[in-house]
Structures are given as C-alpha cells and as structure tokens.
Coordinates of C-alpha atoms in Angstrom, one line a residue:
M1 CA -22.0 -7.8 24.2
A2 CA -23.9 -5.2 22.1
A3 CA -22.2 -3.8 19.1
N4 CA -22.1 -0.3 20.6
L5 CA -19.4 1.1 18.2
G6 CA -21.6 0.2 15.2
R7 CA -19.9 -1.0 12.0
V8 CA -16.1 -0.9 12.0
L9 CA -14.3 -1.6 8.8
V10 CA -10.8 -3.0 9.3
V11 CA -8.8 -2.6 6.1
G12 CA -6.1 -5.3 6.0
G13 CA -8.0 -7.7 8.3
D14 CA -5.5 -10.6 7.8
G15 CA -2.3 -8.7 8.7
Q16 CA -0.5 -8.7 12.1
V17 CA -2.4 -5.6 13.4
G18 CA -5.7 -6.4 11.5
T19 CA -6.0 -9.9 13.0
D20 CA -5.8 -8.5 16.6
L21 CA -8.1 -5.6 15.7
R22 CA -10.7 -8.0 14.6
R23 CA -10.4 -10.1 17.7
R24 CA -10.5 -7.1 20.0
L25 CA -13.3 -5.2 18.3
A26 CA -15.6 -8.2 17.9
A27 CA -16.8 -7.7 21.5
C28 CA -18.0 -4.1 21.0
A29 CA -18.6 -3.6 17.3
Q30 CA -19.9 -5.2 14.1
V31 CA -16.6 -5.8 12.4
L32 CA -16.2 -5.8 8.7
A33 CA -12.9 -6.7 7.1
T34 CA -11.1 -6.4 3.8
T35 CA -8.2 -8.5 2.4
R36 CA -6.7 -8.6 -1.1
S37 CA -8.0 -12.1 -1.6
G38 CA -11.4 -11.7 0.0
R39 CA -10.5 -14.5 2.5
L40 CA -9.1 -14.4 6.0
A41 CA -6.3 -16.7 7.4
D42 CA -8.8 -19.0 9.0
G43 CA -10.6 -19.6 5.7
G44 CA -13.5 -17.2 6.4
E45 CA -14.8 -14.8 3.8
C46 CA -14.6 -11.2 3.9
E47 CA -14.6 -8.1 1.5
T48 CA -12.1 -8.0 -1.3
L49 CA -10.0 -4.9 -1.6
D50 CA -6.6 -4.5 -3.3
L51 CA -5.2 -1.2 -2.3
S52 CA -3.1 -0.9 -5.4
D53 CA -6.5 -0.3 -7.1
A54 CA -7.2 3.1 -5.6
E55 CA -10.4 3.4 -7.7
A56 CA -12.1 0.6 -5.9
I57 CA -11.9 2.2 -2.5
A58 CA -14.8 4.8 -2.7
P59 CA -17.4 2.3 -4.1
L60 CA -16.6 -0.2 -1.4
L61 CA -17.1 2.5 1.3
R62 CA -20.4 3.6 -0.3
R63 CA -21.7 0.1 -0.3
L64 CA -20.6 -1.0 3.2
R65 CA -21.4 2.4 4.9
P66 CA -19.2 1.7 8.0
D67 CA -19.3 4.0 11.0
H68 CA -15.6 3.9 11.4
V69 CA -12.7 2.8 9.3
V70 CA -9.3 1.5 10.6
N71 CA -6.7 1.1 8.0
A72 CA -4.2 -1.6 9.1
A73 CA -3.0 -2.5 5.6
A74 CA 0.4 -1.4 4.3
Y75 CA 3.3 -2.3 2.1
T76 CA 5.8 -3.3 4.8
A77 CA 8.6 -5.0 2.8
V78 CA 11.1 -2.3 3.9
D79 CA 14.0 -3.6 1.9
R80 CA 12.1 -4.7 -1.2
A81 CA 10.6 -1.2 -1.4
E82 CA 14.0 0.2 -2.4
S83 CA 13.7 -1.7 -5.7
E84 CA 9.8 -1.5 -5.9
P85 CA 9.0 2.2 -5.1
E86 CA 5.8 2.2 -7.2
P87 CA 3.8 -0.5 -5.2
A88 CA 5.0 1.0 -1.9
Q89 CA 3.8 4.4 -3.0
A90 CA 0.4 3.1 -4.3
I91 CA -0.4 1.2 -1.1
N92 CA 1.2 3.4 1.5
A93 CA 0.4 6.9 0.1
I94 CA -2.1 7.0 -2.8
A95 CA -4.5 4.4 -1.3
P96 CA -4.7 6.0 2.2
G97 CA -5.3 9.4 0.6
R98 CA -8.1 8.0 -1.4
L99 CA -9.5 6.2 1.6
A100 CA -9.5 9.4 3.6
Q101 CA -11.2 11.3 0.7
A102 CA -13.9 8.8 0.8
C103 CA -14.3 8.9 4.6
A104 CA -14.4 12.7 4.3
E105 CA -17.2 12.5 1.8
A106 CA -19.2 10.2 4.0
G107 CA -18.4 11.8 7.3
I108 CA -16.6 8.6 8.5
G109 CA -13.8 8.8 11.1
L110 CA -10.4 7.2 10.0
I111 CA -7.8 5.7 12.1
H112 CA -4.6 5.0 10.1
F113 CA -1.2 3.4 11.2
S114 CA 2.1 5.0 10.2
T115 CA 5.7 4.3 11.3
D116 CA 8.7 5.5 13.2
Y117 CA 10.6 5.3 10.0
V118 CA 9.4 8.8 9.1
F119 CA 12.4 10.0 11.3
D120 CA 16.1 9.9 10.5
G121 CA 17.2 8.5 13.8
R122 CA 19.5 11.3 14.7
G123 CA 17.6 12.3 17.8
A124 CA 18.6 11.8 21.4
R125 CA 15.2 11.9 23.1
P126 CA 11.9 10.3 22.3
Y127 CA 10.4 11.8 19.1
R128 CA 7.4 14.0 19.5
E129 CA 4.6 14.4 16.9
D130 CA 5.8 17.9 15.9
D131 CA 9.5 16.9 15.4
A132 CA 10.9 17.2 11.9
T133 CA 10.4 14.2 9.7
A134 CA 13.3 13.0 7.4
P135 CA 12.8 9.4 6.3
L136 CA 15.9 7.5 5.2
N137 CA 14.3 5.0 2.9
V138 CA 11.5 4.5 0.3
Y139 CA 9.2 2.8 2.8
G140 CA 9.4 5.7 5.3
R141 CA 8.9 8.3 2.5
S142 CA 5.8 6.5 1.2
K143 CA 4.3 6.3 4.7
L144 CA 5.0 10.0 5.3
D145 CA 3.3 10.8 1.9
G146 CA 0.4 8.8 3.2
E147 CA 0.2 10.8 6.4
R148 CA 0.2 14.1 4.3
A149 CA -2.5 12.9 1.9
I150 CA -4.8 12.0 4.8
A151 CA -4.2 15.3 6.5
A152 CA -5.1 17.2 3.2
S153 CA -8.3 15.1 2.7
G154 CA -10.5 17.0 5.3
A155 CA -11.4 13.7 7.0
R156 CA -11.8 13.4 10.7
H157 CA -8.7 11.3 11.3
L158 CA -6.1 9.9 13.7
I159 CA -2.7 8.8 12.4
L160 CA -1.0 6.5 14.8
R161 CA 2.8 6.2 14.3
T162 CA 4.1 3.1 15.9
A163 CA 7.3 1.0 15.9
W164 CA 8.8 -2.4 15.9
V165 CA 5.4 -4.2 15.7
Y166 CA 5.2 -7.8 16.5
A167 CA 2.6 -10.6 17.3
A168 CA 3.1 -13.9 19.0
T169 CA 0.7 -16.0 17.0
H170 CA 0.6 -14.6 13.4
G171 CA 2.5 -12.6 10.8
Q172 CA 6.1 -12.3 9.9
N173 CA 7.9 -10.3 12.6
F174 CA 11.0 -10.3 14.8
L175 CA 9.6 -12.4 17.7
R176 CA 8.4 -15.2 15.5
T177 CA 11.6 -15.2 13.6
M178 CA 13.7 -15.4 16.7
L179 CA 11.7 -18.2 18.1
R180 CA 12.1 -20.1 14.8
V181 CA 15.8 -19.6 14.3
G182 CA 16.7 -19.7 17.9
A183 CA 15.3 -23.4 18.0
Q184 CA 17.7 -24.2 15.1
R185 CA 21.0 -22.5 16.1
D186 CA 23.4 -22.3 19.0
E187 CA 24.4 -18.7 18.2
L188 CA 22.7 -15.7 16.6
R189 CA 24.1 -12.4 15.5
V190 CA 21.8 -9.5 16.2
V191 CA 22.1 -5.7 15.7
A192 CA 22.7 -3.8 18.8
D193 CA 23.1 -0.2 17.8
Q194 CA 19.4 0.6 16.7
R195 CA 17.2 1.6 19.5
G196 CA 13.4 1.5 19.6
S197 CA 10.4 0.2 21.5
P198 CA 9.0 -3.2 20.6
T199 CA 5.3 -2.8 20.4
P200 CA 2.8 -5.8 20.5
T201 CA -0.3 -5.8 18.3
W202 CA -2.5 -6.5 21.3
L203 CA -1.5 -3.0 22.6
L204 CA -2.4 -1.4 19.3
A205 CA -5.7 -3.2 19.2
D206 CA -6.6 -2.2 22.8
A207 CA -5.7 1.5 22.0
V208 CA -7.9 1.6 18.9
A209 CA -10.8 0.2 20.8
R210 CA -10.3 2.9 23.5
I211 CA -10.1 5.6 20.8
L212 CA -13.2 4.5 19.1
E213 CA -15.1 4.4 22.3
R214 CA -14.2 8.0 23.2
G215 CA -14.2 9.3 19.7
I216 CA -11.4 11.0 17.9
V217 CA -10.6 14.1 20.0
D218 CA -8.5 16.1 17.5
S219 CA -7.5 15.1 14.0
G220 CA -3.8 14.7 13.5
V221 CA -0.7 12.5 14.2
R222 CA -0.1 10.7 17.5
H223 CA 2.5 8.4 18.7
L224 CA 1.7 4.9 20.0
A225 CA 4.3 2.5 21.1
A226 CA 5.3 0.5 24.2
A227 CA 7.1 2.4 26.9
G228 CA 10.8 2.3 27.4
E229 CA 13.5 1.3 24.8
T230 CA 16.0 -1.4 23.8
T231 CA 17.9 -2.7 20.9
W232 CA 17.2 -5.6 18.6
H233 CA 19.9 -7.4 20.5
G234 CA 18.2 -6.7 23.9
F235 CA 14.7 -7.6 22.4
A236 CA 16.2 -10.9 21.2
E237 CA 17.7 -11.8 24.6
A238 CA 14.3 -10.9 26.3
I239 CA 12.4 -13.1 23.8
F240 CA 14.7 -16.1 24.5
A241 CA 14.6 -15.6 28.3
E242 CA 10.8 -15.6 28.3
A243 CA 10.6 -18.6 25.8
V244 CA 12.9 -20.7 28.0
A245 CA 11.0 -19.8 31.1
R246 CA 7.9 -20.9 29.5
G247 CA 9.3 -24.2 28.2
L248 CA 9.0 -23.1 24.6
L249 CA 12.7 -23.5 24.0
A250 CA 14.9 -26.0 25.6
R251 CA 17.8 -23.5 25.9
A252 CA 18.5 -20.0 24.8
P253 CA 21.1 -19.6 21.9
R254 CA 24.1 -17.3 22.5
V255 CA 23.2 -13.8 21.1
T256 CA 26.1 -11.9 19.8
A257 CA 25.9 -8.1 19.4
I258 CA 26.8 -6.7 16.0
A259 CA 26.8 -3.2 14.5
T260 CA 24.3 -2.2 11.8
A261 CA 27.3 -2.0 9.4
D262 CA 28.0 -5.7 10.0
Y263 CA 24.5 -6.5 8.7
P264 CA 24.0 -4.3 5.5
T265 CA 20.5 -4.1 4.1
P266 CA 19.1 -2.3 1.0
A267 CA 17.1 0.2 3.1
Q268 CA 18.8 2.3 5.7
R269 CA 17.2 2.3 9.2
P270 CA 17.0 4.9 11.8
A271 CA 19.5 4.3 14.6
Y272 CA 17.1 5.8 17.2
S273 CA 13.4 5.8 16.8
V274 CA 11.8 5.9 20.3
L275 CA 8.5 7.6 20.2
D276 CA 7.1 10.0 22.8
T277 CA 3.5 8.8 23.6
Q278 CA 2.5 11.4 26.1
C279 CA 0.0 13.2 23.9
L280 CA -2.1 10.1 23.1
R281 CA -1.9 8.9 26.6
N282 CA -3.2 12.2 28.0
E283 CA -6.0 12.5 25.4
Y284 CA -7.4 9.0 25.8
A285 CA -6.3 8.0 29.3
L286 CA -4.4 5.1 27.9
D287 CA -2.2 2.9 30.1
V288 CA 0.8 2.1 28.0
P289 CA 3.0 -0.8 29.4
G290 CA 6.7 -1.1 29.2
W291 CA 8.0 -3.2 26.3
Q292 CA 8.9 -6.0 28.6
E293 CA 5.4 -6.3 30.0
G294 CA 4.1 -6.1 26.4
L295 CA 6.3 -9.0 25.5
R296 CA 5.0 -11.1 28.5
R297 CA 1.4 -10.4 27.5
A298 CA 2.1 -11.3 23.9
F299 CA 3.5 -14.7 25.0
D300 CA 0.4 -15.0 27.3
Q301 CA -1.8 -14.5 24.2
G302 CA 0.2 -17.1 22.3
D303 CA -0.1 -19.6 25.2
S304 CA -3.9 -19.3 25.1
A305 CA -4.3 -19.4 21.4

C-alpha cells in the first residue's frame, strides 16, 4: 500500500504503544522510529534518541524531516518516580516540550500520549478534558507538566490521555503479569477499589492512524480509552476467563478482592479514573469498543503473533 501519510516518526518505537504504532502505520506511511539504544526488540536498527538528553531532539528532527511525529515514549515507572523525580521530569515534561518546540519550528504536527493519572480520582463520572487536574503522584505531575509544555510550544498538536494500557504480545503490563503469575499460583490478591478502563495498544494505534489520515482537527487535549469501566480485580477475572477459554491456562486461579490499603505502594493512585471519550469520537468518527471486546481482540492479536 502506498505511503500516503508520508514520513511518520514514532518516538519510543520499542515500547508497548510504539510497537503497535509501527505495525499499524507500516501499511500507510514510511515509519521512522527512535529508541534509546538505536535498536528495536527484533534486532532491527532505528534512530537513537535518549529523551533525557533534550538537546538531541531538535537536530534529529531537522535531519529526519518527518511529516508527522508521534511521541509514544515516557518514563512509566510510577512507583520508582517517587524516589526518582528528576528523570521522570526530564523524559515526561522537558523532552516533550522540546519535541513540541522543534515540531512548531518545522511546521510538523505532534501526537503525544498522556495519562489518566493527571486526575485525583475523586470524580463520580467519567472525566472530561476540561475537568480540573490534580495529580496524586510524581509521575502524574510530570505528565501534566509535559502537557502544559506542549500546549505552550505553539505546535499543532493532539495530546491523547489514556489509561490502564496493555498489550498481549510485548511490554510489561497487567495482562502479561496476570498470565505469568496466574500460571504459577492457585490464588491471587488483586485491588478491587480502583476503577478505570483497560485500554489495548491496538486501539491506540488504530486511533492514531485515523487521526493522521484526517489531520489534527484542533490542537489540545483529548481522551482515548476503551469504553466502560471495571476494577483491577474485574480485569484480572476477565483475563483468566479468556485465557482458559482459549486453552492458554489450564485453570483460572482464585482472584481475591482486596482494598488499595491492603496493597500499599510508594505512589498513590486515583481511585476513579474513567475517561470521557466523546469529544475525540465525534471529531474523528472513531468507533471505540468496550474494554471486554478490546481484551478479546488483544488476545486475538497474541494468538496470531
């Protein structure tokens, strides 16, 4: 298929989201990718970019001259960020700001991923883009600072806040952890008082492709997550039911519901972080599936890998 989107630079091409972005966009664009090492997970070579070195960003864009940039890279070690605020700020705030400035200077559109963790979780309905932000942890604050830096850059941009991201075939995420630990144990204890929308990377990749095809309608923040909501406990039970049905697990372990207080972590998480996606769905005519369908299709992707 012709590369009708031109040259698309995927920053963080070996991450959970970046890997599916490269797969999805390969059919409609010339995909360029960066990783910190200059190599992809399959051993292939790509561009080298360490986002902790903000001075390296603008020269790279001037050399590659992409038509679009998608930033799928981030410091995502939420708990470690509590004791490592400087690298989180460098990668999640300073680097996106520099990337956006370079895009603004070159007239390049930027798509950037942010997080539900910019909210405090005290809401009782899905969060809209204009709801007040109040991150509870260092990671959330660094991502919010990144949003603000991009907005101030003057670049044509779309910031996509998403939530509870996972992939079936790659990355460190809840789905892959549950499958690994579930095969080893008869019982698991999983938090049941945090609510959100598990979102597969294939959905994010499909949405980005649609946005690039249509062009950025209006710069700003938009929400993108699977429809519906559940808890980590409910997500775990759905994962095991699907895995058993597909013969990936011989039996499902017992999943015991626990409170957040019973599983203390260095970083505080929002108790409720469901996102309202109506605005993005309307602008780009996106069909956003429920989280259960998203999970089934993620398993399908794993089965065919």
